[in-house]
CSV table of C-alpha atoms in Angstrom, one decimal:
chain,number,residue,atom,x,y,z
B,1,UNK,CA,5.3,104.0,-115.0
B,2,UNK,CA,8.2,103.0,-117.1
B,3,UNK,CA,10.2,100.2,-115.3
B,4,UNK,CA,13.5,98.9,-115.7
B,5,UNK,CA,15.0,95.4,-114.4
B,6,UNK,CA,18.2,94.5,-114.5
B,7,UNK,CA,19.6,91.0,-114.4
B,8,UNK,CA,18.7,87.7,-116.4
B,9,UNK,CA,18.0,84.7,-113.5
B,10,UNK,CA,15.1,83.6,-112.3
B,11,UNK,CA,14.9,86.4,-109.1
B,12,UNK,CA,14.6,88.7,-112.0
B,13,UNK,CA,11.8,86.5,-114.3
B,14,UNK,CA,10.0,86.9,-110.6
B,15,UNK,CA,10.1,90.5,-110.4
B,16,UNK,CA,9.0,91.0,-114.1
B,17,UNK,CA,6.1,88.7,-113.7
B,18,UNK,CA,4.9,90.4,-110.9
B,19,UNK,CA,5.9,94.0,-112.0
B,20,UNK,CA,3.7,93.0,-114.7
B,21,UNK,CA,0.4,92.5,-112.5
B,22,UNK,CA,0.6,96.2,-111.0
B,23,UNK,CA,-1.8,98.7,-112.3
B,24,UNK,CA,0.7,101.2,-112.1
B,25,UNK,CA,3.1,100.0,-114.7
B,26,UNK,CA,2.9,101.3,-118.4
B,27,UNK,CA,6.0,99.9,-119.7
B,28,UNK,CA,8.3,97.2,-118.5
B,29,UNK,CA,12.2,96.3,-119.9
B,30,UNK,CA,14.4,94.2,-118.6
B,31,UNK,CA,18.1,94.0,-119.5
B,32,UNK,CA,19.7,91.5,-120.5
B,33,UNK,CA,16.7,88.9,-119.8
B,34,UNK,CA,15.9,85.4,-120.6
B,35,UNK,CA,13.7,83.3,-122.6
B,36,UNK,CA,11.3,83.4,-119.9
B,37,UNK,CA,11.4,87.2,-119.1
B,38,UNK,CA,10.4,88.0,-122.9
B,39,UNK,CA,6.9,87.1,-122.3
B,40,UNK,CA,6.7,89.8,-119.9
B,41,UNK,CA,9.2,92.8,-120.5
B,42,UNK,CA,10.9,93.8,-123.7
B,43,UNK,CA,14.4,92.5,-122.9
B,44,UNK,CA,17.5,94.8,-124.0
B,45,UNK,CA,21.1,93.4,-124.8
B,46,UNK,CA,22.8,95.3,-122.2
B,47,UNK,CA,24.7,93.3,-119.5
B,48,UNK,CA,23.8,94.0,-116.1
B,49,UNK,CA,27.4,95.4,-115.3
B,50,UNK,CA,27.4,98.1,-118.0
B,51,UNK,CA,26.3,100.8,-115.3
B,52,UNK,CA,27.6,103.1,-118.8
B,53,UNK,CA,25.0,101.5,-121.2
B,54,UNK,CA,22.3,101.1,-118.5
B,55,UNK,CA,22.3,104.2,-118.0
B,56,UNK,CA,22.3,105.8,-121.0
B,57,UNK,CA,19.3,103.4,-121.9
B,58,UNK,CA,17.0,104.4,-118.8
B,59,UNK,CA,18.0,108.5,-119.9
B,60,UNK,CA,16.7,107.9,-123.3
B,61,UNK,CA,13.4,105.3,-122.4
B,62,UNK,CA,12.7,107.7,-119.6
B,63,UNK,CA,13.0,104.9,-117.0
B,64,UNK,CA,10.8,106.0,-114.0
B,65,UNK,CA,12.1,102.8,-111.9
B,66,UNK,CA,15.1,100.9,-112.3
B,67,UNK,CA,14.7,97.9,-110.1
B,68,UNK,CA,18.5,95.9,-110.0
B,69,UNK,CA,18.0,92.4,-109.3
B,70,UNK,CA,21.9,91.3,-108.8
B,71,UNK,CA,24.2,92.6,-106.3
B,72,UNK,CA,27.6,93.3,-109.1
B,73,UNK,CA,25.5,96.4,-110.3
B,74,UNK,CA,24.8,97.6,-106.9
B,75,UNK,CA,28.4,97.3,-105.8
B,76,UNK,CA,29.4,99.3,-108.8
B,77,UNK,CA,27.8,101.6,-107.6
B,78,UNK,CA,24.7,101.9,-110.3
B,79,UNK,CA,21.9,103.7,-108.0
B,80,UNK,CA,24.9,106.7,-107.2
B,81,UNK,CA,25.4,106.8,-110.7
B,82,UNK,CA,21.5,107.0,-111.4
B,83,UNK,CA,21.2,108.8,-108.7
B,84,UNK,CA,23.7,111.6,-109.8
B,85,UNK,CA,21.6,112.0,-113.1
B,86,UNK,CA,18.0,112.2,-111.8
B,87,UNK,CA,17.0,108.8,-111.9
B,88,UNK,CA,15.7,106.6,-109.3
B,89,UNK,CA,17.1,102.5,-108.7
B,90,UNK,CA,15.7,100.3,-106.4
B,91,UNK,CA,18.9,99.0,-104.1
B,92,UNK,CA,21.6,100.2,-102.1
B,93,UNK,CA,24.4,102.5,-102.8
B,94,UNK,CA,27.9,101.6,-102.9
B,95,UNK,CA,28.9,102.3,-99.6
B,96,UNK,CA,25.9,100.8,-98.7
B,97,UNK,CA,26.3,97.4,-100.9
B,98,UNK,CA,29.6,96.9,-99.3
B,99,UNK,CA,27.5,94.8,-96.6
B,100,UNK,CA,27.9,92.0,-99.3
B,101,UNK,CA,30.5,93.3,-101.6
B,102,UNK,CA,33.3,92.8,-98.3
B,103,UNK,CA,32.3,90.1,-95.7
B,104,UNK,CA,35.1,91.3,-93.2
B,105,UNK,CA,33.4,95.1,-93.5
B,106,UNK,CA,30.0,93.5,-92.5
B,107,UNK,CA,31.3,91.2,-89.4
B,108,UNK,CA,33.1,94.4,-88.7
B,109,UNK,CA,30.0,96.5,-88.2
B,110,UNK,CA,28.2,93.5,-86.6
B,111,UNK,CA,30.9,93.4,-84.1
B,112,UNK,CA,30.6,97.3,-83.5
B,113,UNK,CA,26.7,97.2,-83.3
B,114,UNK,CA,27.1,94.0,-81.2
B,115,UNK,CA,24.6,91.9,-83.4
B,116,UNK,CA,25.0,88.5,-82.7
B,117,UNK,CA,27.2,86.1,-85.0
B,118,UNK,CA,30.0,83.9,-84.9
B,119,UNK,CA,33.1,84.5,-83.6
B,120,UNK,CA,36.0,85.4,-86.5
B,121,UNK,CA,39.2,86.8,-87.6
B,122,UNK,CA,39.8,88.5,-90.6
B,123,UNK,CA,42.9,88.2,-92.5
B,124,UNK,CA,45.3,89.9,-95.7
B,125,UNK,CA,48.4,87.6,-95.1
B,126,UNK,CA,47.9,83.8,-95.8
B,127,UNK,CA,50.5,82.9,-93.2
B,128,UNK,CA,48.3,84.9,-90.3
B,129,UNK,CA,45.2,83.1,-91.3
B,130,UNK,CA,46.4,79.7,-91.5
B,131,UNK,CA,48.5,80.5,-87.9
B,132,UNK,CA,44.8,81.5,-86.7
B,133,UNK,CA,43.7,78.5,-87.9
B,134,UNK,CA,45.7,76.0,-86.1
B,135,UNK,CA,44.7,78.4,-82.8
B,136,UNK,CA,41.0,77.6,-82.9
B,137,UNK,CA,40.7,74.0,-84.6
B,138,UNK,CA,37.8,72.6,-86.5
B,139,UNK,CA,35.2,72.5,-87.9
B,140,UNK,CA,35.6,75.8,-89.2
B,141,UNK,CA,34.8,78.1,-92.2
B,142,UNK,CA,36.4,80.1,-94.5
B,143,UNK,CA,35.0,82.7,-96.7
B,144,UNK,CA,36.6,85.1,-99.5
B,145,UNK,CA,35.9,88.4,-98.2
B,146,UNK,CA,34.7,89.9,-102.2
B,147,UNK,CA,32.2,88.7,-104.2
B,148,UNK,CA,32.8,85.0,-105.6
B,149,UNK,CA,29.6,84.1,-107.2
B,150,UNK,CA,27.9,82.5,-104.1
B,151,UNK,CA,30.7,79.9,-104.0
B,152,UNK,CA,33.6,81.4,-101.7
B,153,UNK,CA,32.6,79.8,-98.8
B,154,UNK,CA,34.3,76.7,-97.3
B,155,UNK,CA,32.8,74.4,-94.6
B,156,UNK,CA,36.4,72.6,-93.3
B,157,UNK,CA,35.8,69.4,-90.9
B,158,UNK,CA,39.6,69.5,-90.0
B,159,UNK,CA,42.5,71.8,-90.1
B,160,UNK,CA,43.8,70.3,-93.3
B,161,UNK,CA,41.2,71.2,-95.1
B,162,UNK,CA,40.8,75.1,-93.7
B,163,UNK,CA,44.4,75.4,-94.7
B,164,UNK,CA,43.5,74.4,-97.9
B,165,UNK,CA,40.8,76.4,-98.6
B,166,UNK,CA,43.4,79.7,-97.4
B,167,UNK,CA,46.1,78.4,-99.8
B,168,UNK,CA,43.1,78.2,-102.8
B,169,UNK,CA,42.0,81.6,-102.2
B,170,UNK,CA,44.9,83.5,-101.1
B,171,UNK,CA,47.6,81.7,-102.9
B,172,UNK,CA,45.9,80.2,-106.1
B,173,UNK,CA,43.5,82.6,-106.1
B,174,UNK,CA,40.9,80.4,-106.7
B,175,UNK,CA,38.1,83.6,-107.2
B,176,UNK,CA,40.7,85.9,-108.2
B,177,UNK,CA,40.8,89.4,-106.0
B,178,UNK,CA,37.3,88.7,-104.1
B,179,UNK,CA,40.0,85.9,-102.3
B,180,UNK,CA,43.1,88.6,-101.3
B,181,UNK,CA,41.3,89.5,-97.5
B,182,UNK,CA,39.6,85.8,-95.9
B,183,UNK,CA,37.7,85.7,-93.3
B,184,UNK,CA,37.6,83.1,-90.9
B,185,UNK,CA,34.8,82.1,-88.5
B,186,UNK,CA,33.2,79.7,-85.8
B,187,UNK,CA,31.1,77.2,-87.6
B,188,UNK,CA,27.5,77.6,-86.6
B,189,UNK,CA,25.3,74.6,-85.7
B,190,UNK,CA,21.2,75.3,-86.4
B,191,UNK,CA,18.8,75.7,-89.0
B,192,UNK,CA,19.5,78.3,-91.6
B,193,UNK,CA,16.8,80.7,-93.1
B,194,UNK,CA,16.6,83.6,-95.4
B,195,UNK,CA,15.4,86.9,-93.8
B,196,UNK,CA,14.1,89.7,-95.5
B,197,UNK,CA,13.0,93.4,-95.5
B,198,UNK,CA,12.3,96.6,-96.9
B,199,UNK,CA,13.9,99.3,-95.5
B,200,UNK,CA,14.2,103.0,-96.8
B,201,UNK,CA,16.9,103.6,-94.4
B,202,UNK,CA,14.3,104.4,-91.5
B,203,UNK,CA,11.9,101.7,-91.3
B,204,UNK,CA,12.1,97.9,-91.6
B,205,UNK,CA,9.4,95.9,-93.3
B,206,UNK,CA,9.9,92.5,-92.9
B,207,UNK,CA,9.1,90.2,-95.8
B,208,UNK,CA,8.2,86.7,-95.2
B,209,UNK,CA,10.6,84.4,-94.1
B,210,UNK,CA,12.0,81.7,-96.1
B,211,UNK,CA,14.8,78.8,-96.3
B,212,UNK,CA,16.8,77.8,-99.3
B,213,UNK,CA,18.6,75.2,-100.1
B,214,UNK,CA,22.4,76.0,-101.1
B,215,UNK,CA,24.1,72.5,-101.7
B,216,UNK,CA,23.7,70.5,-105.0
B,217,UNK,CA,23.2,67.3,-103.9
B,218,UNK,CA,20.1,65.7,-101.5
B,219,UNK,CA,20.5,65.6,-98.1
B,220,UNK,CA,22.7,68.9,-98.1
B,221,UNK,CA,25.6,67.3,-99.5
B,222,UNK,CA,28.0,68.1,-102.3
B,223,UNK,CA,29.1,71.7,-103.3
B,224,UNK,CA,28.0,75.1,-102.5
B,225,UNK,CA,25.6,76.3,-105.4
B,226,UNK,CA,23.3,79.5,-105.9
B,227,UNK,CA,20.6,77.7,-104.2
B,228,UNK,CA,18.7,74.7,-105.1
B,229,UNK,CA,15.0,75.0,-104.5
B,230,UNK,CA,13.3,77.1,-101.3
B,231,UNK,CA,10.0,77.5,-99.9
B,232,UNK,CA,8.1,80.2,-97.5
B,233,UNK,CA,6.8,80.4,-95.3
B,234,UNK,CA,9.1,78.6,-92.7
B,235,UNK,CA,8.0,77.6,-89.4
B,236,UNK,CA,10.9,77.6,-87.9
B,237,UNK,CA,10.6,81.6,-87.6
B,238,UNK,CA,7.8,81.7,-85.3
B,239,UNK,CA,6.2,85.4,-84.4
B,240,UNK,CA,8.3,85.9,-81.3
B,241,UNK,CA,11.4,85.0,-83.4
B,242,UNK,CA,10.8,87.5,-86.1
B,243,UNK,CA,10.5,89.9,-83.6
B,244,UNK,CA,13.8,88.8,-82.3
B,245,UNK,CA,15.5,89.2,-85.8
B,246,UNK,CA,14.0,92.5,-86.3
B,247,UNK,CA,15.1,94.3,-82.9
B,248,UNK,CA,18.4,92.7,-82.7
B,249,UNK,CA,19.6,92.2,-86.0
B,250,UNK,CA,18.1,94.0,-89.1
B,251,UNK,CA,17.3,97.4,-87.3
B,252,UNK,CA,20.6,97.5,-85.3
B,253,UNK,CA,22.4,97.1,-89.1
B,254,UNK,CA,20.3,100.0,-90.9
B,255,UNK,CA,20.9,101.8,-87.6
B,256,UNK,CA,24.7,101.3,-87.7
B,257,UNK,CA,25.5,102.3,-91.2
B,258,UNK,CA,23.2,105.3,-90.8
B,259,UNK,CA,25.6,106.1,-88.0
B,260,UNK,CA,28.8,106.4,-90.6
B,261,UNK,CA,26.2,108.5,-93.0
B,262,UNK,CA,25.1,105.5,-95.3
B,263,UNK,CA,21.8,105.8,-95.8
B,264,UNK,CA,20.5,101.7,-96.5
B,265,UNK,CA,17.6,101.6,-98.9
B,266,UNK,CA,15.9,98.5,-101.1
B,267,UNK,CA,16.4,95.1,-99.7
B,268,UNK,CA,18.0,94.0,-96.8
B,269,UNK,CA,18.7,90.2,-96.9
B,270,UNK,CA,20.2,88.4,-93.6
B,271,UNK,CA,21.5,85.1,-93.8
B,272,UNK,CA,21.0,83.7,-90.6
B,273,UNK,CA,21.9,80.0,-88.5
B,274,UNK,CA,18.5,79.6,-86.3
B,275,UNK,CA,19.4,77.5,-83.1
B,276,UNK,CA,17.3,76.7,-80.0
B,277,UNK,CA,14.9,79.9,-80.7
B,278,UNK,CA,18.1,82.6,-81.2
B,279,UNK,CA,19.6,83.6,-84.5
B,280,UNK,CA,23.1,84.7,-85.1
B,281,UNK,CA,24.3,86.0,-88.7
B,282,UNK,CA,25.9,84.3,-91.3
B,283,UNK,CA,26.0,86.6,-93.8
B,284,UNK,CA,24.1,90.0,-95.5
B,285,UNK,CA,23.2,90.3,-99.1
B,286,UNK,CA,21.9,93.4,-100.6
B,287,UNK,CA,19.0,92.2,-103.2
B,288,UNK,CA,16.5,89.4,-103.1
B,289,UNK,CA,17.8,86.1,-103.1
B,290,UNK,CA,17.6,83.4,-106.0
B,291,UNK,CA,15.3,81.2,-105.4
B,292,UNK,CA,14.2,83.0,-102.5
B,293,UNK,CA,12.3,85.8,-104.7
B,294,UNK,CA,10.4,82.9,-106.1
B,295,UNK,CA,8.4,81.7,-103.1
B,296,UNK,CA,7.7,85.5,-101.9
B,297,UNK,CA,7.0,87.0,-105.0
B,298,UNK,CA,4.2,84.3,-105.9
B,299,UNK,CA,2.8,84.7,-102.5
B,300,UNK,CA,2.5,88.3,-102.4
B,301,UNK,CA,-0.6,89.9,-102.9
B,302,UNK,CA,0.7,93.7,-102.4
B,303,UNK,CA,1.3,95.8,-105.8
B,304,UNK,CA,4.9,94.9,-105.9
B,305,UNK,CA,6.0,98.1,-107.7
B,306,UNK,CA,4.3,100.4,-105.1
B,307,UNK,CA,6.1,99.0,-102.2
B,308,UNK,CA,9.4,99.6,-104.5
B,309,UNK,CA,8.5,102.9,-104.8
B,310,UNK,CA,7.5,103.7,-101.5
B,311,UNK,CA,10.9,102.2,-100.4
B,312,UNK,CA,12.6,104.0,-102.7
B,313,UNK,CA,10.9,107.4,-101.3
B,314,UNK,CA,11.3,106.9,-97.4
B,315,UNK,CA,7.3,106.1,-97.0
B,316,UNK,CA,7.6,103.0,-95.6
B,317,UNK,CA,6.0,104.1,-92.4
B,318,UNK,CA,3.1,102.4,-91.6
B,319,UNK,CA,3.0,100.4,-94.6
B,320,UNK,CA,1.8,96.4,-94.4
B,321,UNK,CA,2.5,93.9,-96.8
B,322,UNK,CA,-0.4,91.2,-97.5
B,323,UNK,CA,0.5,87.8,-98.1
B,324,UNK,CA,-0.9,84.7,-99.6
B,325,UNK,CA,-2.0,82.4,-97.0
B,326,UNK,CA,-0.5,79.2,-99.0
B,327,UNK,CA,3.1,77.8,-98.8
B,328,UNK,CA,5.2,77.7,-102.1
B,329,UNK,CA,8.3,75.8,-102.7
B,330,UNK,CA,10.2,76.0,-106.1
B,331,UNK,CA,12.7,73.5,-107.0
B,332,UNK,CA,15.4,74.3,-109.3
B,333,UNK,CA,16.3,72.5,-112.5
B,334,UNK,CA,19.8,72.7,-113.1
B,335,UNK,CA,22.5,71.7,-116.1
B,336,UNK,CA,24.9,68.8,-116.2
B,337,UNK,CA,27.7,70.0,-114.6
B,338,UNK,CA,26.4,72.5,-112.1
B,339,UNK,CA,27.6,74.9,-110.0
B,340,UNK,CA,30.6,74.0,-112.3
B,341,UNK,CA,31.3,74.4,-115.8
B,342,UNK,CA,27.9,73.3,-118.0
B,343,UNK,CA,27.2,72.9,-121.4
B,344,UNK,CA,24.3,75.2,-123.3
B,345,UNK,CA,22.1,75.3,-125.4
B,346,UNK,CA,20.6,71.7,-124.7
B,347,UNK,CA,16.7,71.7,-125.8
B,348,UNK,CA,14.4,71.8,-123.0
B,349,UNK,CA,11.3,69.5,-123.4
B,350,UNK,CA,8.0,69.5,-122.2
B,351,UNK,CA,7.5,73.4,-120.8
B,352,UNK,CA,4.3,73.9,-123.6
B,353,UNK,CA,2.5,71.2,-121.3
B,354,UNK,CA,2.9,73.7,-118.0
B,355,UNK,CA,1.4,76.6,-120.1
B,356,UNK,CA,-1.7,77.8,-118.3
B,357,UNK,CA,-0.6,75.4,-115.1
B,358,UNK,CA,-3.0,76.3,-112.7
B,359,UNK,CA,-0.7,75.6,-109.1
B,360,UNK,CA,1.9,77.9,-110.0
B,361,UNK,CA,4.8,79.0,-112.1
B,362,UNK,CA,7.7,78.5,-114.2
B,363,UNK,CA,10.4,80.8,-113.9
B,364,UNK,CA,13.0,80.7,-116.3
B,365,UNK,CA,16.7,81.1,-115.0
B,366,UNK,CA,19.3,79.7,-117.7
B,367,UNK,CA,17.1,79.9,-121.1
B,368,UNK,CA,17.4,81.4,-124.5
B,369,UNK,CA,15.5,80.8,-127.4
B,370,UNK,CA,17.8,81.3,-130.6
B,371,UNK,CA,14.5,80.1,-133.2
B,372,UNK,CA,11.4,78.1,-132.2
B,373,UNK,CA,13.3,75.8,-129.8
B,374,UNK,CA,14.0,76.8,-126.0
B,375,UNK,CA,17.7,75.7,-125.1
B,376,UNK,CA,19.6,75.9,-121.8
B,377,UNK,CA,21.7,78.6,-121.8
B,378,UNK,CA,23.4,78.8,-117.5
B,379,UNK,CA,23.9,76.8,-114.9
B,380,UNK,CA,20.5,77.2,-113.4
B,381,UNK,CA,17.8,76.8,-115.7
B,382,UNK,CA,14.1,76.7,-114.6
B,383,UNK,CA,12.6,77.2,-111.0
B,384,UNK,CA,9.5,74.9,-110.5
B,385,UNK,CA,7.3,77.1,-108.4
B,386,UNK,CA,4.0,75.6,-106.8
B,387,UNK,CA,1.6,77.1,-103.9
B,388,UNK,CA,0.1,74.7,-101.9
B,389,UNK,CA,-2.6,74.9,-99.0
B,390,UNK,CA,0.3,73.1,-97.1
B,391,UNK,CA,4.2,73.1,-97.6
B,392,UNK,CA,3.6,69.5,-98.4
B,393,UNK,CA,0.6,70.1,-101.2
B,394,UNK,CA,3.3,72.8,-102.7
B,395,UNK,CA,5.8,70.2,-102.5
B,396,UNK,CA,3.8,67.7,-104.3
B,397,UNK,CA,2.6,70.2,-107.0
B,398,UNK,CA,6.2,71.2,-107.7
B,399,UNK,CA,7.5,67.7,-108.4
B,400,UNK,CA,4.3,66.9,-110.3
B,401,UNK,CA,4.9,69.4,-112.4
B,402,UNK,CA,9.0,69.1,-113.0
B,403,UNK,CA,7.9,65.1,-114.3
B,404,UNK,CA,6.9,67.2,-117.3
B,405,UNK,CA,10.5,68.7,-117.8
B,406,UNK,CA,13.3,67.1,-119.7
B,407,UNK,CA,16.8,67.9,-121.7
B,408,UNK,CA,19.8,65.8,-121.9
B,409,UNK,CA,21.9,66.1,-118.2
B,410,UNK,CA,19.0,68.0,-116.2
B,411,UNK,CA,19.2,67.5,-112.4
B,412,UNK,CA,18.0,68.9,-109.2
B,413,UNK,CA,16.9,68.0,-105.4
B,414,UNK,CA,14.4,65.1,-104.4
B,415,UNK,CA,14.5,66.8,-100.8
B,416,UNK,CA,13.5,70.4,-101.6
B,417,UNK,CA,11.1,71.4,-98.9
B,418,UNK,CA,12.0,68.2,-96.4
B,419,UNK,CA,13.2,70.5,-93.4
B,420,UNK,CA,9.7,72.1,-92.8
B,421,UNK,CA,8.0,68.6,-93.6
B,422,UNK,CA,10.1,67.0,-90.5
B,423,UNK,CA,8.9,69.9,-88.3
B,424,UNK,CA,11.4,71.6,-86.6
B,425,UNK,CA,15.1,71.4,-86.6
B,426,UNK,CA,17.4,69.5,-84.2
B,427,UNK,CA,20.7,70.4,-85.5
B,428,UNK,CA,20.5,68.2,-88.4
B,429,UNK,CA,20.5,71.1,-91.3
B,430,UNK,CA,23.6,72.9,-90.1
B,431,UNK,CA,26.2,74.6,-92.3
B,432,UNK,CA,27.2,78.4,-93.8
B,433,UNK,CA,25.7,79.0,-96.9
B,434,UNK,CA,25.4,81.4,-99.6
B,435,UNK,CA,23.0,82.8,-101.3
């Protein structure tokens, strides 16, 4: 098979390094790519939001697969447009990627298919929402209802700051039109995870769970970011719970949109707050998460690309998954400056010492290489991935192995994988985040 990836971070360095492994696969591209991606796909200069140029690139490869790694693509409405000329994409349609593309459409249908989540209002008029927010008092949190780059989401200790937050994204327009609707919602107290699934608008496949790590700084403090680090499995989903999660809140959602004739195919990623064994929704997203991807995709053992294709088809019936039996945590290495503005094209030291490194891998995130040196070229650079018999050996290998890594203004968490090493949760972890 002829396979095409779209995207450039480290979720989409996963998927090409484990595209790569199937026996199925004949050719692999990836467009645009990274540094890191090169040494597995023939990357293309194509952005992933020229649905135009992607598509007249798969037409003349003869792209069997197009598998989309971020959700801008999908909300463009690439797979209809593939779609329409033959081709087949991994990932939701449109109408189907609005589950992430419009937060106040998803609490919407949440509400409707009575899936549990916080309580919320959703408002187009600044004055209504900041009215609304002297009603309910604080803590509270406000979200841009479009896409914002995994940073529209404000956690406000006190009514001063929620109306701030409404006056930055309704009146400054802090993240542009993603900011014209807000939604504002109960803050939830718990332990958040990332859950997972396959579904070809029929059947859910769960994927294993995992948690990320969404704020900069250790000890969840400082800004919002893309996600600093994750590991799977996490004990906090227990057997029973995933159950729970399945019946109550991923089927219900395929279910619901089915019922206003969108047919949900590719990922399905729930955001949830985990509290006292029940889970209530935070948010969907409509692809695999970043780092998420990392910590599954190393601990799968399944042909990736077959289960892509069977989603993509409707055969997920009776398919299982195989996993690896080891934990893996990956902790991100990020640029001076991050999740703001950063500086590229610092040289990264030390990578040529992890070539070959036997407890797991180096995904590349943020990386070009314009001659024989490997600069920095994003906010997130490298994700440190390690398996470990135990969460704890993972963790270990993963530091060990970032010691090796250097350039001018690197940083990341000390913490990554602390959560599941203190057992389980009593409240301490709480907070909406992004992924």
């Amino acid at each position: 098979m002829r396979v095409l990836v779209i995207g450039s971070g480290g979720r989409e360095h996963a998927l090409a390094w484990k595209l790569r492994q199937s026996p199925s696969l004949d050719a692999l591209y990836c467009a645009p790519g990274n540094a890191g991606i090169a040494e597995h796909a023939e990357c293309v200069p194509i952005a992933a939001d020229d649905v135009k140029g992607l598509l007249r690139f798969a037409e003349e490869r003869r792209i069997d697969l197009t598998v989309v790694g971020p959700e801008l693509p999908l909300t463009l409405g690439l797979v209809d447009r593939f779609t329409a000329a033959g081709l087949r994409a991994f990932g939701p349609t449109a109408a189907a990627a609005r589950l992430e593309g419009s937060k106040a459409f998803t609490k919407e249908l949440l509400r409707h298919e009575r899936v549990p989540t916080a309580f919320f209002g959703v408002f187009g008029d600044p004055d209504d929402a900041a009215r609304y927010v002297r009603e309910v008092g604080a803590p509270v949190v406000v979200k841009a209802d479009g896409l914002a780059s995994g940073k529209g989401v404000f956690i406000c200790a006190t009514v001063a700051e929620a109306l701030e937050a409404v006056d930055e994204l309704m009146r400054a327009r802090l993240f542009g039109d993603a900011g014209s609707r807000v939604v504002v919602e109960e803050f939830l107290e718990g332990e958040e995870v990332s859950f997972m699934a396959l579904t070809d608008g029929t059947t859910v496949l769960p994927l294993a769970p995992s948690q990320d790590h969404k704020r900069a700084l250790d000890g969840d403090r400082g800004p919002n970011t893309g996600g600093m680090g994750a590991y799977s499995p996490a004990p906090i989903v227990t057997p029973a719970l995933q159950d729970r999660i399945l019946r109550e809140i991923m089927e219900p959602v395929v279910r619901g949109l089915a019922r206003q004739g969108v047919r949900y195919t590719g990922v399905l990623y729930a955001g949830l707050m985990v509290q006292d064994g029940r889970a209530k929704v935070l948010e969907f997203n409509v692809r695999f998460g970043d780092p998420e991807a990392q910590v599954l995709l190393v601990r799968l053992r399944s042909d990736l690309l077959e289960l892509l294709e069977r989603t993509c088809e409707g055969r997920l019936a009776g398919a299982t998954i195989e996993w690896d039996a080891r934990a893996a945590v990956c902790v991100v290495l990020a640029a001076e400056g991050y999740p703001g503005a950063v500086e590229r094209g610092r040289r990264i030291e030390g990578l040529e010492s992890l070539r070959g490194w036997p407890d797991g891998v180096v995904f590349h995130a943020g990386t070009r290489r314009p001659d024989e040196a490997l600069v920095t070229d994003g906010g997130r650079v490298l994700g440190v991935t390690a398996l470990g018999d135990t969460i704890e050996q993972a963790v270990a290998a993963a530091y060990g192995a970032v010691a090796h890594i250097s350039w001018p203004g690197m940083h990341y968490r000390r913490d990554i994988g602390q959560r599941a090493l203190a057992g389980a949760a009593k409240g301490e972890m709480s907070g909406h985040g992004v992924a």
